[in-house]
Amino acid sequence: MKKRLGIPLFVICSFLAGCTSASDLDRKADRTQSPSADARWLTLIVKAADGVEPQPVTLQYASEKCKEATHYGVGGQSQSGTAMMRALNFEKVELVREASGNAYKARFAIDAGGACQWKLVSLETSFKYRSNHRLVKGREVISHGNEFNFRSAKDAIRTPNVKAEFAYFPVILVKDDPSKNELRLRPKSLFFPPNLDPSASGTMTLEVRVVEDMAMTVRADPQEGHRYLVTYPDGATGTSPYLDTVGVEDERMQCLLSAGKKSCAELGPRRR
């Protein structure tokens, strides 16, 4: 009789040894922040050109000290479960416009401290743009976010004060019914934010502008499906097989947007 119970009891005990208790699964990390006297702080300044309004900044904090239950799934529901992983905390911070000018500002801790010793691991910025272009006058669009990661990586920038400039241009999808024209934004060139690990408190300054008078227009080709007719701000034309790639890493637009360029005639839409 004892031999019959030996294997089942061993399996049960092994299973229980690898389990997380219900109290651990329900326990939430203390999200109170309490920066120490020597904590690093970051002042974020966004200088927004006309028509640009910065959106709240998304901050992600992580704790190496506190753990929380995280649900996961692989291949749908074929492999899923719950694991105890480092606790995360997400916050939205409003930027306050300065009394004069078009600068917006917010200040927050990199080393947020508290019982869980929270540290900033990323921040994401975006902005709302309101167009005055005659084809989409008054329309608004939210830009894609730019995410900056804070980590002690080998290539991380240690300088406390950093600055980045972002230039965008409109892409307008023209419809037969002008009231249904669509407004999109494209960056002058793709930007891959570096890792940051500032050596002390500092300031991050972002300058954002949309070059409204350099809009590209695009319309569906009535003669051929799945093709789009593109018109550049200098009147040049081209075609593109995909709407979502119009203006993306476009060499001619980069040329037209760059000061000092004499001629961009030899550059056309990027082939994909």
Tab-separated table of C-alpha atoms in Angstrom:
chain	number	residue	atom	x	y	z
A	1	MET	CA	0.000	0.000	0.000
A	2	LYS	CA	2.829	2.374	0.833
A	3	LYS	CA	4.533	1.673	-2.480
A	4	ARG	CA	1.386	2.661	-4.360
A	5	LEU	CA	1.226	6.039	-2.584
A	6	GLY	CA	4.947	6.830	-2.977
A	7	ILE	CA	4.930	8.197	-6.516
A	8	PRO	CA	1.726	10.244	-6.255
A	9	LEU	CA	2.882	11.844	-3.007
A	10	PHE	CA	6.269	12.702	-4.531
A	11	VAL	CA	4.614	14.291	-7.555
A	12	ILE	CA	2.267	16.310	-5.364
A	13	CYS	CA	5.087	17.546	-3.137
A	14	SER	CA	7.254	18.502	-6.121
A	15	PHE	CA	4.375	20.357	-7.678
A	16	LEU	CA	3.637	22.293	-4.501
A	17	ALA	CA	7.306	23.245	-4.089
A	18	GLY	CA	7.235	25.082	-7.404
A	19	CYS	CA	3.949	26.877	-6.782
A	20	THR	CA	3.438	30.483	-5.802
A	21	SER	CA	1.044	31.003	-2.933
A	22	ALA	CA	-2.261	32.746	-3.473
A	23	SER	CA	-1.179	35.542	-1.129
A	24	ASP	CA	1.885	36.224	-3.308
A	25	LEU	CA	-0.257	36.371	-6.442
A	26	ASP	CA	-2.594	38.902	-4.847
A	27	ARG	CA	0.127	41.081	-3.316
A	28	LYS	CA	0.618	44.450	-5.029
A	29	ALA	CA	3.841	46.427	-4.931
A	30	ASP	CA	3.956	49.670	-2.984
A	31	ARG	CA	3.987	52.339	-5.693
A	32	THR	CA	4.774	55.224	-3.371
A	33	GLN	CA	7.719	57.283	-4.591
A	34	SER	CA	10.192	58.857	-2.189
A	35	PRO	CA	13.306	60.136	-4.001
A	36	SER	CA	16.409	60.379	-1.826
A	37	ALA	CA	18.444	63.553	-1.430
A	38	ASP	CA	20.932	62.400	-4.083
A	39	ALA	CA	18.314	61.112	-6.548
A	40	ARG	CA	18.593	62.048	-10.204
A	41	TRP	CA	15.806	64.201	-11.641
A	42	LEU	CA	14.927	64.918	-15.250
A	43	THR	CA	13.391	68.140	-16.514
A	44	LEU	CA	11.664	67.587	-19.850
A	45	ILE	CA	11.211	70.638	-22.074
A	46	VAL	CA	9.278	70.360	-25.332
A	47	LYS	CA	9.549	73.347	-27.668
A	48	ALA	CA	6.526	73.058	-29.914
A	49	ALA	CA	6.111	74.973	-33.165
A	50	ASP	CA	2.761	76.428	-34.276
A	51	GLY	CA	-0.005	73.842	-34.521
A	52	VAL	CA	1.838	71.370	-32.276
A	53	GLU	CA	0.582	70.472	-28.794
A	54	PRO	CA	2.567	67.963	-26.694
A	55	GLN	CA	0.540	65.124	-25.184
A	56	PRO	CA	1.035	63.773	-21.639
A	57	VAL	CA	4.317	61.896	-21.219
A	58	THR	CA	4.097	58.181	-20.450
A	59	LEU	CA	6.610	57.124	-17.801
A	60	GLN	CA	7.491	53.523	-17.032
A	61	TYR	CA	9.131	52.721	-13.705
A	62	ALA	CA	10.500	49.310	-12.720
A	63	SER	CA	11.552	47.760	-9.426
A	64	GLU	CA	14.248	45.131	-9.026
A	65	LYS	CA	13.260	44.762	-5.378
A	66	CYS	CA	9.507	44.130	-5.570
A	67	LYS	CA	7.805	41.396	-7.573
A	68	GLU	CA	4.262	41.077	-8.863
A	69	ALA	CA	2.297	38.318	-10.548
A	70	THR	CA	2.371	38.643	-14.334
A	71	HIS	CA	0.112	36.654	-16.635
A	72	TYR	CA	1.622	35.330	-19.831
A	73	GLY	CA	0.525	33.377	-22.870
A	74	VAL	CA	2.397	31.702	-25.705
A	75	GLY	CA	0.676	30.421	-28.825
A	76	GLY	CA	-2.745	31.595	-27.779
A	77	GLN	CA	-3.848	29.548	-24.775
A	78	SER	CA	-1.630	26.542	-25.478
A	79	GLN	CA	0.983	27.709	-22.980
A	80	SER	CA	-0.134	30.236	-20.409
A	81	GLY	CA	0.243	30.874	-16.732
A	82	THR	CA	1.358	33.294	-14.051
A	83	ALA	CA	4.897	34.167	-12.996
A	84	MET	CA	6.367	36.470	-10.384
A	85	MET	CA	8.341	39.187	-12.184
A	86	ARG	CA	9.723	42.622	-11.350
A	87	ALA	CA	6.991	45.124	-10.632
A	88	LEU	CA	6.213	47.843	-13.167
A	89	ASN	CA	4.470	51.165	-12.700
A	90	PHE	CA	3.116	53.392	-15.492
A	91	GLU	CA	2.343	57.070	-15.051
A	92	LYS	CA	0.972	59.852	-17.251
A	93	VAL	CA	2.502	63.276	-16.647
A	94	GLU	CA	1.050	66.469	-18.093
A	95	LEU	CA	3.424	69.040	-19.551
A	96	VAL	CA	2.721	72.581	-18.396
A	97	ARG	CA	3.016	75.395	-20.906
A	98	GLU	CA	5.335	78.221	-19.937
A	99	ALA	CA	3.833	81.672	-19.424
A	100	SER	CA	5.421	82.952	-22.629
A	101	GLY	CA	6.495	81.173	-25.795
A	102	ASN	CA	5.707	77.648	-26.979
A	103	ALA	CA	7.718	75.657	-24.452
A	104	TYR	CA	6.116	72.954	-22.302
A	105	LYS	CA	7.769	71.536	-19.192
A	106	ALA	CA	7.560	68.651	-16.732
A	107	ARG	CA	9.905	67.379	-13.999
A	108	PHE	CA	10.091	63.871	-12.587
A	109	ALA	CA	12.485	61.593	-10.739
A	110	ILE	CA	14.740	59.073	-12.465
A	111	ASP	CA	15.547	57.466	-9.106
A	112	ALA	CA	12.063	57.560	-7.594
A	113	GLY	CA	12.944	55.510	-4.521
A	114	GLY	CA	10.218	54.378	-2.138
A	115	ALA	CA	9.879	50.971	-0.533
A	116	CYS	CA	10.331	49.299	-3.936
A	117	GLN	CA	13.208	51.537	-5.074
A	118	TRP	CA	11.526	52.557	-8.325
A	119	LYS	CA	13.711	53.597	-11.260
A	120	LEU	CA	12.671	55.171	-14.538
A	121	VAL	CA	13.176	52.740	-17.437
A	122	SER	CA	11.445	54.582	-20.287
A	123	LEU	CA	9.528	57.671	-21.274
A	124	GLU	CA	7.393	58.133	-24.356
A	125	THR	CA	6.399	61.429	-25.924
A	126	SER	CA	3.848	62.254	-28.613
A	127	PHE	CA	2.029	65.341	-29.832
A	128	LYS	CA	-1.214	66.482	-31.403
A	129	TYR	CA	-1.073	68.461	-34.615
A	130	ARG	CA	-3.822	70.712	-35.957
A	131	SER	CA	-3.499	71.512	-39.654
A	132	ASN	CA	-4.188	74.764	-41.484
A	133	HIS	CA	-3.610	73.216	-44.916
A	134	ARG	CA	-6.494	74.030	-47.246
A	135	LEU	CA	-7.174	70.336	-47.981
A	136	VAL	CA	-7.504	69.313	-44.325
A	137	LYS	CA	-7.992	72.610	-42.509
A	138	GLY	CA	-8.822	72.097	-38.848
A	139	ARG	CA	-8.132	68.344	-38.888
A	140	GLU	CA	-6.108	66.914	-36.022
A	141	VAL	CA	-3.802	63.925	-35.805
A	142	ILE	CA	-1.791	62.340	-32.987
A	143	SER	CA	1.811	61.481	-33.821
A	144	HIS	CA	3.402	58.116	-33.155
A	145	GLY	CA	5.297	58.067	-29.875
A	146	ASN	CA	9.039	58.464	-29.474
A	147	GLU	CA	10.346	56.240	-26.687
A	148	PHE	CA	13.543	56.904	-24.747
A	149	ASN	CA	14.951	54.058	-22.670
A	150	PHE	CA	16.924	54.539	-19.455
A	151	ARG	CA	19.315	51.701	-18.735
A	152	SER	CA	22.920	51.152	-17.711
A	153	ALA	CA	23.944	49.860	-21.133
A	154	LYS	CA	27.445	50.070	-22.569
A	155	ASP	CA	26.291	52.513	-25.250
A	156	ALA	CA	24.132	54.623	-22.929
A	157	ILE	CA	24.606	58.397	-23.000
A	158	ARG	CA	25.859	59.607	-19.617
A	159	THR	CA	25.581	63.334	-20.358
A	160	PRO	CA	22.987	64.907	-18.030
A	161	ASN	CA	21.668	67.320	-20.672
A	162	VAL	CA	20.503	66.099	-24.091
A	163	LYS	CA	18.712	67.689	-27.020
A	164	ALA	CA	16.837	66.270	-30.012
A	165	GLU	CA	15.005	67.842	-32.936
A	166	PHE	CA	12.035	66.290	-34.711
A	167	ALA	CA	10.818	67.540	-38.081
A	168	TYR	CA	7.633	66.196	-39.656
A	169	PHE	CA	5.684	66.884	-42.812
A	170	PRO	CA	2.026	66.199	-43.708
A	171	VAL	CA	0.879	63.474	-46.062
A	172	ILE	CA	-2.672	64.145	-47.245
A	173	LEU	CA	-4.812	61.384	-48.734
A	174	VAL	CA	-7.152	63.113	-51.178
A	175	LYS	CA	-10.615	61.589	-51.640
A	176	ASP	CA	-13.409	62.311	-54.119
A	177	ASP	CA	-15.315	63.821	-51.207
A	178	PRO	CA	-13.033	66.561	-49.763
A	179	SER	CA	-14.677	66.214	-46.342
A	180	LYS	CA	-13.172	62.713	-46.131
A	181	ASN	CA	-9.587	63.737	-46.889
A	182	GLU	CA	-7.172	62.149	-44.410
A	183	LEU	CA	-4.217	63.751	-42.651
A	184	ARG	CA	-1.112	61.801	-41.697
A	185	LEU	CA	2.322	62.762	-40.426
A	186	ARG	CA	5.695	61.483	-41.518
A	187	PRO	CA	9.063	62.198	-39.887
A	188	LYS	CA	11.734	63.715	-42.084
A	189	SER	CA	13.820	60.634	-41.292
A	190	LEU	CA	13.515	57.711	-38.924
A	191	PHE	CA	14.854	58.351	-35.449
A	192	PHE	CA	16.157	55.667	-33.108
A	193	PRO	CA	16.467	57.203	-29.619
A	194	PRO	CA	19.650	56.226	-27.771
A	195	ASN	CA	19.791	54.607	-24.352
A	196	LEU	CA	20.175	57.149	-21.569
A	197	ASP	CA	21.852	56.811	-18.172
A	198	PRO	CA	22.577	60.382	-17.055
A	199	SER	CA	25.349	60.826	-14.516
A	200	ALA	CA	23.333	63.458	-12.628
A	201	SER	CA	20.110	65.434	-12.758
A	202	GLY	CA	19.661	67.185	-16.066
A	203	THR	CA	17.404	68.446	-18.839
A	204	MET	CA	16.060	66.791	-21.973
A	205	THR	CA	15.011	69.334	-24.606
A	206	LEU	CA	12.918	68.240	-27.579
A	207	GLU	CA	12.120	70.585	-30.465
A	208	VAL	CA	9.123	69.542	-32.547
A	209	ARG	CA	7.885	71.151	-35.757
A	210	VAL	CA	5.658	70.270	-38.677
A	211	VAL	CA	6.601	71.843	-42.011
A	212	GLU	CA	3.037	72.506	-43.122
A	213	ASP	CA	3.869	74.096	-46.481
A	214	MET	CA	5.772	70.950	-47.510
A	215	ALA	CA	2.820	68.584	-47.684
A	216	MET	CA	2.776	65.530	-49.943
A	217	THR	CA	-0.562	64.601	-51.465
A	218	VAL	CA	-1.560	61.087	-52.463
A	219	ARG	CA	-4.631	59.673	-54.158
A	220	ALA	CA	-5.699	56.246	-55.348
A	221	ASP	CA	-4.906	55.616	-59.025
A	222	PRO	CA	-8.310	55.364	-60.781
A	223	GLN	CA	-6.737	53.368	-63.625
A	224	GLU	CA	-4.917	50.754	-61.585
A	225	GLY	CA	-5.893	49.221	-58.269
A	226	HIS	CA	-3.395	48.952	-55.416
A	227	ARG	CA	-1.379	51.902	-56.709
A	228	TYR	CA	-1.204	55.475	-55.458
A	229	LEU	CA	-0.326	58.698	-57.237
A	230	VAL	CA	1.996	60.908	-55.223
A	231	THR	CA	2.581	64.641	-55.682
A	232	TYR	CA	5.535	66.337	-53.980
A	233	PRO	CA	5.436	69.915	-52.665
A	234	ASP	CA	7.577	71.079	-55.611
A	235	GLY	CA	5.064	69.640	-58.108
A	236	ALA	CA	7.007	66.488	-58.987
A	237	THR	CA	4.976	63.287	-59.193
A	238	GLY	CA	5.517	59.608	-58.559
A	239	THR	CA	3.727	56.392	-57.654
A	240	SER	CA	3.696	54.054	-54.690
A	241	PRO	CA	2.244	50.545	-54.289
A	242	TYR	CA	1.481	51.072	-50.586
A	243	LEU	CA	-0.292	53.956	-48.895
A	244	ASP	CA	1.383	53.342	-45.524
A	245	THR	CA	4.879	53.801	-46.989
A	246	VAL	CA	4.236	57.090	-48.785
A	247	GLY	CA	6.765	59.587	-47.420
A	248	VAL	CA	8.603	57.034	-45.258
A	249	GLU	CA	12.370	57.530	-45.604
A	250	ASP	CA	11.669	59.328	-48.880
A	251	GLU	CA	14.967	60.693	-50.237
A	252	ARG	CA	13.330	63.404	-52.304
A	253	MET	CA	11.402	64.726	-49.291
A	254	GLN	CA	14.542	64.624	-47.166
A	255	CYS	CA	16.244	66.657	-49.861
A	256	LEU	CA	13.405	69.201	-50.125
A	257	LEU	CA	13.309	69.619	-46.338
A	258	SER	CA	17.058	70.147	-46.019
A	259	ALA	CA	18.329	73.709	-46.141
A	260	GLY	CA	20.921	74.469	-48.782
A	261	LYS	CA	19.846	71.784	-51.264
A	262	LYS	CA	19.909	73.274	-54.771
A	263	SER	CA	18.215	70.514	-56.735
A	264	CYS	CA	16.304	67.374	-55.840
A	265	ALA	CA	15.238	66.569	-59.410
A	266	GLU	CA	17.200	63.330	-59.606
A	267	LEU	CA	15.493	61.854	-56.524
A	268	GLY	CA	12.168	60.055	-56.707
A	269	PRO	CA	9.976	57.935	-54.419
A	270	ARG	CA	11.813	55.230	-52.573
A	271	ARG	CA	11.227	51.829	-54.174
A	272	ARG	CA	9.957	49.059	-51.901
